[in-house]
Amino acid sequence: MIAKLIVWDETRELALARMQKALADYRVVGVTTNIGFLSRLIACPAFAGADLDTGLIERQRDVLFPETKAPATESFLVATLAELVGERDRAAEASGLSEDRLSPGRPATAGG
């Protein structure tokens, strides 16, 4: 466990609203979290209505674990292009061919 999020309010409805906001604002970088699952869980009518038992997750499986779609092919193409542009820029900078006219590695030009 990395962190524990606890909320409280005067009513269950207010506490759930506070929890939804807290989960939406929560940021954890570098590791996989269950924030998405928890957000779907507290939005589930059975959970919100305190209709809780050990079968809740199985009964609400479709809501709690929605089918995910693969990213569009275009997403991979854009990511690949961004990576290639970054590689090109890093290679240019490493070779002293930076387009940055203030770069100390850029060759001097007449008048500039």
PDB file of N, CA and C in Angstrom, residues 10-95:
ATOM      1  N   GLU A  10     -21.174  14.432   6.792  1.00  0.00           N
ATOM      2  CA  GLU A  10     -22.385  14.287   7.613  1.00  0.00           C
ATOM      3  C   GLU A  10     -23.289  13.148   7.158  1.00  0.00           C
ATOM      4  N   THR A  11     -23.364  12.909   5.855  1.00  0.00           N
ATOM      5  CA  THR A  11     -24.204  11.833   5.337  1.00  0.00           C
ATOM      6  C   THR A  11     -23.388  10.969   4.391  1.00  0.00           C
ATOM      7  N   ARG A  12     -23.889   9.782   4.115  1.00  0.00           N
ATOM      8  CA  ARG A  12     -23.203   8.895   3.166  1.00  0.00           C
ATOM      9  C   ARG A  12     -23.119   9.541   1.793  1.00  0.00           C
ATOM     10  N   GLU A  13     -24.203  10.183   1.369  1.00  0.00           N
ATOM     11  CA  GLU A  13     -24.232  10.839   0.065  1.00  0.00           C
ATOM     12  C   GLU A  13     -23.152  11.917  -0.029  1.00  0.00           C
ATOM     13  N   LEU A  14     -23.018  12.738   0.980  1.00  0.00           N
ATOM     14  CA  LEU A  14     -21.983  13.780   0.986  1.00  0.00           C
ATOM     15  C   LEU A  14     -20.582  13.175   1.050  1.00  0.00           C
ATOM     16  N   ALA A  15     -20.428  12.115   1.820  1.00  0.00           N
ATOM     17  CA  ALA A  15     -19.119  11.451   1.912  1.00  0.00           C
ATOM     18  C   ALA A  15     -18.733  10.835   0.565  1.00  0.00           C
ATOM     19  N   LEU A  16     -19.697  10.241  -0.139  1.00  0.00           N
ATOM     20  CA  LEU A  16     -19.411   9.666  -1.456  1.00  0.00           C
ATOM     21  C   LEU A  16     -19.041  10.756  -2.458  1.00  0.00           C
ATOM     22  N   ALA A  17     -19.708  11.892  -2.394  1.00  0.00           N
ATOM     23  CA  ALA A  17     -19.363  13.011  -3.280  1.00  0.00           C
ATOM     24  C   ALA A  17     -17.949  13.514  -2.966  1.00  0.00           C
ATOM     25  N   ARG A  18     -17.625  13.594  -1.697  1.00  0.00           N
ATOM     26  CA  ARG A  18     -16.283  14.025  -1.302  1.00  0.00           C
ATOM     27  C   ARG A  18     -15.230  13.006  -1.770  1.00  0.00           C
ATOM     28  N   MET A  19     -15.553  11.714  -1.655  1.00  0.00           N
ATOM     29  CA  MET A  19     -14.629  10.672  -2.096  1.00  0.00           C
ATOM     30  C   MET A  19     -14.435  10.731  -3.610  1.00  0.00           C
ATOM     31  N   GLN A  20     -15.529  10.938  -4.359  1.00  0.00           N
ATOM     32  CA  GLN A  20     -15.426  11.037  -5.819  1.00  0.00           C
ATOM     33  C   GLN A  20     -14.500  12.178  -6.202  1.00  0.00           C
ATOM     34  N   LYS A  21     -14.636  13.322  -5.543  1.00  0.00           N
ATOM     35  CA  LYS A  21     -13.766  14.477  -5.829  1.00  0.00           C
ATOM     36  C   LYS A  21     -12.326  14.163  -5.450  1.00  0.00           C
ATOM     37  N   ALA A  22     -12.129  13.550  -4.291  1.00  0.00           N
ATOM     38  CA  ALA A  22     -10.771  13.225  -3.843  1.00  0.00           C
ATOM     39  C   ALA A  22     -10.103  12.243  -4.803  1.00  0.00           C
ATOM     40  N   LEU A  23     -10.845  11.244  -5.277  1.00  0.00           N
ATOM     41  CA  LEU A  23     -10.281  10.281  -6.231  1.00  0.00           C
ATOM     42  C   LEU A  23      -9.965  10.956  -7.566  1.00  0.00           C
ATOM     43  N   ALA A  24     -10.828  11.874  -7.993  1.00  0.00           N
ATOM     44  CA  ALA A  24     -10.582  12.584  -9.252  1.00  0.00           C
ATOM     45  C   ALA A  24      -9.331  13.458  -9.157  1.00  0.00           C
ATOM     46  N   ASP A  25      -9.039  13.975  -7.974  1.00  0.00           N
ATOM     47  CA  ASP A  25      -7.879  14.845  -7.773  1.00  0.00           C
ATOM     48  C   ASP A  25      -6.606  14.081  -7.427  1.00  0.00           C
ATOM     49  N   TYR A  26      -6.723  12.812  -7.091  1.00  0.00           N
ATOM     50  CA  TYR A  26      -5.590  12.000  -6.638  1.00  0.00           C
ATOM     51  C   TYR A  26      -4.604  11.778  -7.768  1.00  0.00           C
ATOM     52  N   ARG A  27      -3.343  11.939  -7.519  1.00  0.00           N
ATOM     53  CA  ARG A  27      -2.313  11.709  -8.528  1.00  0.00           C
ATOM     54  C   ARG A  27      -1.229  10.821  -7.946  1.00  0.00           C
ATOM     55  N   VAL A  28      -0.994   9.699  -8.597  1.00  0.00           N
ATOM     56  CA  VAL A  28       0.104   8.795  -8.237  1.00  0.00           C
ATOM     57  C   VAL A  28       0.829   8.507  -9.542  1.00  0.00           C
ATOM     58  N   VAL A  29       2.124   8.711  -9.563  1.00  0.00           N
ATOM     59  CA  VAL A  29       2.899   8.555 -10.787  1.00  0.00           C
ATOM     60  C   VAL A  29       3.879   7.402 -10.626  1.00  0.00           C
ATOM     61  N   GLY A  30       4.020   6.611 -11.673  1.00  0.00           N
ATOM     62  CA  GLY A  30       5.050   5.586 -11.701  1.00  0.00           C
ATOM     63  C   GLY A  30       4.607   4.190 -11.316  1.00  0.00           C
ATOM     64  N   VAL A  31       3.419   4.049 -10.771  1.00  0.00           N
ATOM     65  CA  VAL A  31       2.917   2.723 -10.410  1.00  0.00           C
ATOM     66  C   VAL A  31       1.447   2.618 -10.815  1.00  0.00           C
ATOM     67  N   THR A  32       0.989   1.401 -10.998  1.00  0.00           N
ATOM     68  CA  THR A  32      -0.412   1.161 -11.299  1.00  0.00           C
ATOM     69  C   THR A  32      -1.232   1.327 -10.029  1.00  0.00           C
ATOM     70  N   THR A  33      -2.379   1.957 -10.142  1.00  0.00           N
ATOM     71  CA  THR A  33      -3.249   2.162  -8.982  1.00  0.00           C
ATOM     72  C   THR A  33      -4.639   1.592  -9.265  1.00  0.00           C
ATOM     73  N   ASN A  34      -5.468   1.583  -8.244  1.00  0.00           N
ATOM     74  CA  ASN A  34      -6.856   1.136  -8.404  1.00  0.00           C
ATOM     75  C   ASN A  34      -7.820   2.319  -8.306  1.00  0.00           C
ATOM     76  N   ILE A  35      -7.338   3.519  -8.587  1.00  0.00           N
ATOM     77  CA  ILE A  35      -8.171   4.717  -8.478  1.00  0.00           C
ATOM     78  C   ILE A  35      -9.375   4.632  -9.413  1.00  0.00           C
ATOM     79  N   GLY A  36      -9.184   4.165 -10.638  1.00  0.00           N
ATOM     80  CA  GLY A  36     -10.303   4.028 -11.570  1.00  0.00           C
ATOM     81  C   GLY A  36     -11.356   3.063 -11.050  1.00  0.00           C
ATOM     82  N   PHE A  37     -10.896   1.930 -10.532  1.00  0.00           N
ATOM     83  CA  PHE A  37     -11.822   0.945  -9.966  1.00  0.00           C
ATOM     84  C   PHE A  37     -12.595   1.547  -8.795  1.00  0.00           C
ATOM     85  N   LEU A  38     -11.892   2.226  -7.901  1.00  0.00           N
ATOM     86  CA  LEU A  38     -12.556   2.822  -6.735  1.00  0.00           C
ATOM     87  C   LEU A  38     -13.575   3.879  -7.159  1.00  0.00           C
ATOM     88  N   SER A  39     -13.251   4.645  -8.189  1.00  0.00           N
ATOM     89  CA  SER A  39     -14.193   5.653  -8.692  1.00  0.00           C
ATOM     90  C   SER A  39     -15.460   4.990  -9.232  1.00  0.00           C
ATOM     91  N   ARG A  40     -15.291   3.876  -9.962  1.00  0.00           N
ATOM     92  CA  ARG A  40     -16.470   3.156 -10.464  1.00  0.00           C
ATOM     93  C   ARG A  40     -17.242   2.510  -9.314  1.00  0.00           C
ATOM     94  N   LEU A  41     -16.526   2.006  -8.312  1.00  0.00           N
ATOM     95  CA  LEU A  41     -17.178   1.356  -7.177  1.00  0.00           C
ATOM     96  C   LEU A  41     -18.064   2.317  -6.411  1.00  0.00           C
ATOM     97  N   ILE A  42     -17.550   3.509  -6.086  1.00  0.00           N
ATOM     98  CA  ILE A  42     -18.375   4.419  -5.281  1.00  0.00           C
ATOM     99  C   ILE A  42     -19.522   5.021  -6.091  1.00  0.00           C
ATOM    100  N   ALA A  43     -19.419   4.959  -7.440  1.00  0.00           N
ATOM    101  CA  ALA A  43     -20.519   5.430  -8.288  1.00  0.00           C
ATOM    102  C   ALA A  43     -21.582   4.353  -8.486  1.00  0.00           C
ATOM    103  N   CYS A  44     -21.280   3.125  -8.119  1.00  0.00           N
ATOM    104  CA  CYS A  44     -22.205   2.008  -8.268  1.00  0.00           C
ATOM    105  C   CYS A  44     -23.402   2.215  -7.324  1.00  0.00           C
ATOM    106  N   PRO A  45     -24.633   2.153  -7.839  1.00  0.00           N
ATOM    107  CA  PRO A  45     -25.809   2.386  -6.993  1.00  0.00           C
ATOM    108  C   PRO A  45     -25.871   1.472  -5.760  1.00  0.00           C
ATOM    109  N   ALA A  46     -25.477   0.217  -5.888  1.00  0.00           N
ATOM    110  CA  ALA A  46     -25.509  -0.696  -4.731  1.00  0.00           C
ATOM    111  C   ALA A  46     -24.557  -0.214  -3.640  1.00  0.00           C
ATOM    112  N   PHE A  47     -23.380   0.227  -4.015  1.00  0.00           N
ATOM    113  CA  PHE A  47     -22.421   0.734  -3.030  1.00  0.00           C
ATOM    114  C   PHE A  47     -22.931   2.038  -2.425  1.00  0.00           C
ATOM    115  N   ALA A  48     -23.402   2.934  -3.288  1.00  0.00           N
ATOM    116  CA  ALA A  48     -23.911   4.221  -2.803  1.00  0.00           C
ATOM    117  C   ALA A  48     -25.076   4.028  -1.840  1.00  0.00           C
ATOM    118  N   GLY A  49     -25.889   2.994  -2.088  1.00  0.00           N
ATOM    119  CA  GLY A  49     -27.035   2.727  -1.220  1.00  0.00           C
ATOM    120  C   GLY A  49     -26.710   1.819  -0.048  1.00  0.00           C
ATOM    121  N   ALA A  50     -25.435   1.524   0.157  1.00  0.00           N
ATOM    122  CA  ALA A  50     -24.962   0.672   1.257  1.00  0.00           C
ATOM    123  C   ALA A  50     -25.543  -0.737   1.189  1.00  0.00           C
ATOM    124  N   ASP A  51     -25.869  -1.203  -0.015  1.00  0.00           N
ATOM    125  CA  ASP A  51     -26.332  -2.571  -0.222  1.00  0.00           C
ATOM    126  C   ASP A  51     -25.087  -3.428  -0.452  1.00  0.00           C
ATOM    127  N   LEU A  52     -24.380  -3.694   0.627  1.00  0.00           N
ATOM    128  CA  LEU A  52     -23.052  -4.295   0.549  1.00  0.00           C
ATOM    129  C   LEU A  52     -23.040  -5.727   1.058  1.00  0.00           C
ATOM    130  N   ASP A  53     -22.333  -6.573   0.344  1.00  0.00           N
ATOM    131  CA  ASP A  53     -22.048  -7.932   0.796  1.00  0.00           C
ATOM    132  C   ASP A  53     -20.887  -8.454  -0.034  1.00  0.00           C
ATOM    133  N   THR A  54     -20.449  -9.641   0.231  1.00  0.00           N
ATOM    134  CA  THR A  54     -19.268 -10.183  -0.447  1.00  0.00           C
ATOM    135  C   THR A  54     -19.506 -10.482  -1.926  1.00  0.00           C
ATOM    136  N   GLY A  55     -20.742 -10.458  -2.391  1.00  0.00           N
ATOM    137  CA  GLY A  55     -21.041 -10.724  -3.792  1.00  0.00           C
ATOM    138  C   GLY A  55     -21.165  -9.465  -4.638  1.00  0.00           C
ATOM    139  N   LEU A  56     -20.989  -8.301  -4.039  1.00  0.00           N
ATOM    140  CA  LEU A  56     -21.191  -7.041  -4.751  1.00  0.00           C
ATOM    141  C   LEU A  56     -20.316  -6.932  -5.994  1.00  0.00           C
ATOM    142  N   ILE A  57     -19.047  -7.209  -5.881  1.00  0.00           N
ATOM    143  CA  ILE A  57     -18.138  -7.044  -7.015  1.00  0.00           C
ATOM    144  C   ILE A  57     -18.532  -7.983  -8.159  1.00  0.00           C
ATOM    145  N   GLU A  58     -18.867  -9.204  -7.850  1.00  0.00           N
ATOM    146  CA  GLU A  58     -19.268 -10.143  -8.902  1.00  0.00           C
ATOM    147  C   GLU A  58     -20.582  -9.707  -9.555  1.00  0.00           C
ATOM    148  N   ARG A  59     -21.546  -9.256  -8.754  1.00  0.00           N
ATOM    149  CA  ARG A  59     -22.830  -8.810  -9.305  1.00  0.00           C
ATOM    150  C   ARG A  59     -22.672  -7.578 -10.186  1.00  0.00           C
ATOM    151  N   GLN A  60     -21.735  -6.724  -9.860  1.00  0.00           N
ATOM    152  CA  GLN A  60     -21.532  -5.468 -10.580  1.00  0.00           C
ATOM    153  C   GLN A  60     -20.325  -5.518 -11.519  1.00  0.00           C
ATOM    154  N   ARG A  61     -19.908  -6.720 -11.865  1.00  0.00           N
ATOM    155  CA  ARG A  61     -18.692  -6.914 -12.674  1.00  0.00           C
ATOM    156  C   ARG A  61     -18.688  -6.046 -13.937  1.00  0.00           C
ATOM    157  N   ASP A  62     -19.807  -5.985 -14.668  1.00  0.00           N
ATOM    158  CA  ASP A  62     -19.843  -5.219 -15.917  1.00  0.00           C
ATOM    159  C   ASP A  62     -19.595  -3.728 -15.682  1.00  0.00           C
ATOM    160  N   VAL A  63     -20.084  -3.199 -14.564  1.00  0.00           N
ATOM    161  CA  VAL A  63     -19.897  -1.788 -14.235  1.00  0.00           C
ATOM    162  C   VAL A  63     -18.488  -1.546 -13.706  1.00  0.00           C
ATOM    163  N   LEU A  64     -18.016  -2.447 -12.865  1.00  0.00           N
ATOM    164  CA  LEU A  64     -16.729  -2.248 -12.207  1.00  0.00           C
ATOM    165  C   LEU A  64     -15.529  -2.562 -13.097  1.00  0.00           C
ATOM    166  N   PHE A  65     -15.716  -3.457 -14.058  1.00  0.00           N
ATOM    167  CA  PHE A  65     -14.624  -3.848 -14.950  1.00  0.00           C
ATOM    168  C   PHE A  65     -15.082  -3.722 -16.401  1.00  0.00           C
ATOM    169  N   PRO A  66     -15.294  -2.490 -16.877  1.00  0.00           N
ATOM    170  CA  PRO A  66     -15.782  -2.320 -18.253  1.00  0.00           C
ATOM    171  C   PRO A  66     -14.760  -2.826 -19.261  1.00  0.00           C
ATOM    172  N   GLU A  67     -15.279  -3.292 -20.380  1.00  0.00           N
ATOM    173  CA  GLU A  67     -14.405  -3.786 -21.442  1.00  0.00           C
ATOM    174  C   GLU A  67     -13.603  -2.610 -21.998  1.00  0.00           C
ATOM    175  N   THR A  68     -12.319  -2.791 -22.128  1.00  0.00           N
ATOM    176  CA  THR A  68     -11.482  -1.715 -22.652  1.00  0.00           C
ATOM    177  C   THR A  68     -11.239  -1.935 -24.135  1.00  0.00           C
ATOM    178  N   LYS A  69     -11.154  -0.849 -24.850  1.00  0.00           N
ATOM    179  CA  LYS A  69     -10.898  -0.909 -26.284  1.00  0.00           C
ATOM    180  C   LYS A  69      -9.427  -0.635 -26.525  1.00  0.00           C
ATOM    181  N   ALA A  70      -8.884  -1.288 -27.517  1.00  0.00           N
ATOM    182  CA  ALA A  70      -7.495  -1.043 -27.895  1.00  0.00           C
ATOM    183  C   ALA A  70      -7.394   0.369 -28.481  1.00  0.00           C
ATOM    184  N   PRO A  71      -6.287   1.041 -28.248  1.00  0.00           N
ATOM    185  CA  PRO A  71      -6.119   2.383 -28.831  1.00  0.00           C
ATOM    186  C   PRO A  71      -6.176   2.312 -30.354  1.00  0.00           C
ATOM    187  N   ALA A  72      -6.632   3.387 -30.947  1.00  0.00           N
ATOM    188  CA  ALA A  72      -6.699   3.455 -32.410  1.00  0.00           C
ATOM    189  C   ALA A  72      -5.292   3.387 -32.992  1.00  0.00           C
ATOM    190  N   THR A  73      -5.189   2.823 -34.188  1.00  0.00           N
ATOM    191  CA  THR A  73      -3.899   2.716 -34.880  1.00  0.00           C
ATOM    192  C   THR A  73      -3.232   4.087 -34.983  1.00  0.00           C
ATOM    193  N   GLU A  74      -4.045   5.125 -35.201  1.00  0.00           N
ATOM    194  CA  GLU A  74      -3.495   6.476 -35.327  1.00  0.00           C
ATOM    195  C   GLU A  74      -2.741   6.894 -34.080  1.00  0.00           C
ATOM    196  N   SER A  75      -3.188   6.423 -32.919  1.00  0.00           N
ATOM    197  CA  SER A  75      -2.507   6.763 -31.670  1.00  0.00           C
ATOM    198  C   SER A  75      -1.085   6.234 -31.673  1.00  0.00           C
ATOM    199  N   PHE A  76      -0.904   5.016 -32.153  1.00  0.00           N
ATOM    200  CA  PHE A  76       0.434   4.437 -32.230  1.00  0.00           C
ATOM    201  C   PHE A  76       1.296   5.187 -33.255  1.00  0.00           C
ATOM    202  N   LEU A  77       0.666   5.582 -34.354  1.00  0.00           N
ATOM    203  CA  LEU A  77       1.412   6.318 -35.376  1.00  0.00           C
ATOM    204  C   LEU A  77       1.878   7.672 -34.846  1.00  0.00           C
ATOM    205  N   VAL A  78       1.013   8.379 -34.148  1.00  0.00           N
ATOM    206  CA  VAL A  78       1.377   9.677 -33.581  1.00  0.00           C
ATOM    207  C   VAL A  78       2.475   9.506 -32.536  1.00  0.00           C
ATOM    208  N   ALA A  79       2.354   8.494 -31.675  1.00  0.00           N
ATOM    209  CA  ALA A  79       3.380   8.244 -30.653  1.00  0.00           C
ATOM    210  C   ALA A  79       4.716   7.904 -31.305  1.00  0.00           C
ATOM    211  N   THR A  80       4.683   7.107 -32.367  1.00  0.00           N
ATOM    212  CA  THR A  80       5.914   6.747 -33.080  1.00  0.00           C
ATOM    213  C   THR A  80       6.547   7.980 -33.710  1.00  0.00           C
ATOM    214  N   LEU A  81       5.732   8.811 -34.332  1.00  0.00           N
ATOM    215  CA  LEU A  81       6.244  10.035 -34.941  1.00  0.00           C
ATOM    216  C   LEU A  81       6.875  10.945 -33.884  1.00  0.00           C
ATOM    217  N   ALA A  82       6.215  11.102 -32.745  1.00  0.00           N
ATOM    218  CA  ALA A  82       6.764  11.935 -31.666  1.00  0.00           C
ATOM    219  C   ALA A  82       8.104  11.386 -31.199  1.00  0.00           C
ATOM    220  N   GLU A  83       8.201  10.078 -31.077  1.00  0.00           N
ATOM    221  CA  GLU A  83       9.464   9.467 -30.646  1.00  0.00           C
ATOM    222  C   GLU A  83      10.556   9.699 -31.685  1.00  0.00           C
ATOM    223  N   LEU A  84      10.230   9.549 -32.960  1.00  0.00           N
ATOM    224  CA  LEU A  84      11.209   9.770 -34.022  1.00  0.00           C
ATOM    225  C   LEU A  84      11.679  11.223 -34.062  1.00  0.00           C
ATOM    226  N   VAL A  85      10.776  12.161 -33.898  1.00  0.00           N
ATOM    227  CA  VAL A  85      11.154  13.577 -33.874  1.00  0.00           C
ATOM    228  C   VAL A  85      12.075  13.840 -32.685  1.00  0.00           C
ATOM    229  N   GLY A  86      11.760  13.251 -31.538  1.00  0.00           N
ATOM    230  CA  GLY A  86      12.624  13.399 -30.361  1.00  0.00           C
ATOM    231  C   GLY A  86      14.001  12.814 -30.602  1.00  0.00           C
ATOM    232  N   GLU A  87      14.041  11.652 -31.230  1.00  0.00           N
ATOM    233  CA  GLU A  87      15.334  11.015 -31.558  1.00  0.00           C
ATOM    234  C   GLU A  87      16.135  11.912 -32.501  1.00  0.00           C
ATOM    235  N   ARG A  88      15.465  12.455 -33.504  1.00  0.00           N
ATOM    236  CA  ARG A  88      16.143  13.340 -34.458  1.00  0.00           C
ATOM    237  C   ARG A  88      16.728  14.554 -33.746  1.00  0.00           C
ATOM    238  N   ASP A  89      15.937  15.158 -32.860  1.00  0.00           N
ATOM    239  CA  ASP A  89      16.396  16.346 -32.143  1.00  0.00           C
ATOM    240  C   ASP A  89      17.570  16.027 -31.219  1.00  0.00           C
ATOM    241  N   ARG A  90      17.487  14.885 -30.538  1.00  0.00           N
ATOM    242  CA  ARG A  90      18.592  14.491 -29.647  1.00  0.00           C
ATOM    243  C   ARG A  90      19.859  14.204 -30.453  1.00  0.00           C
ATOM    244  N   ALA A  91      19.701  13.563 -31.610  1.00  0.00           N
ATOM    245  CA  ALA A  91      20.860  13.265 -32.453  1.00  0.00           C
ATOM    246  C   ALA A  91      21.477  14.554 -32.993  1.00  0.00           C
ATOM    247  N   ALA A  92      20.638  15.500 -33.406  1.00  0.00           N
ATOM    248  CA  ALA A  92      21.149  16.771 -33.925  1.00  0.00           C
ATOM    249  C   ALA A  92      21.900  17.527 -32.839  1.00  0.00           C
ATOM    250  N   GLU A  93      21.338  17.526 -31.659  1.00  0.00           N
ATOM    251  CA  GLU A  93      21.996  18.226 -30.550  1.00  0.00           C
ATOM    252  C   GLU A  93      23.317  17.553 -30.193  1.00  0.00           C
ATOM    253  N   ALA A  94      23.340  16.250 -30.163  1.00  0.00           N
ATOM    254  CA  ALA A  94      24.568  15.521 -29.816  1.00  0.00           C
ATOM    255  C   ALA A  94      25.649  15.725 -30.872  1.00  0.00           C
ATOM    256  N   SER A  95      25.240  15.937 -32.118  1.00  0.00           N
ATOM    257  CA  SER A  95      26.233  16.103 -33.184  1.00  0.00           C
ATOM    258  C   SER A  95      26.648  17.553 -33.374  1.00  0.00           C
TER     259      SER A  95
END
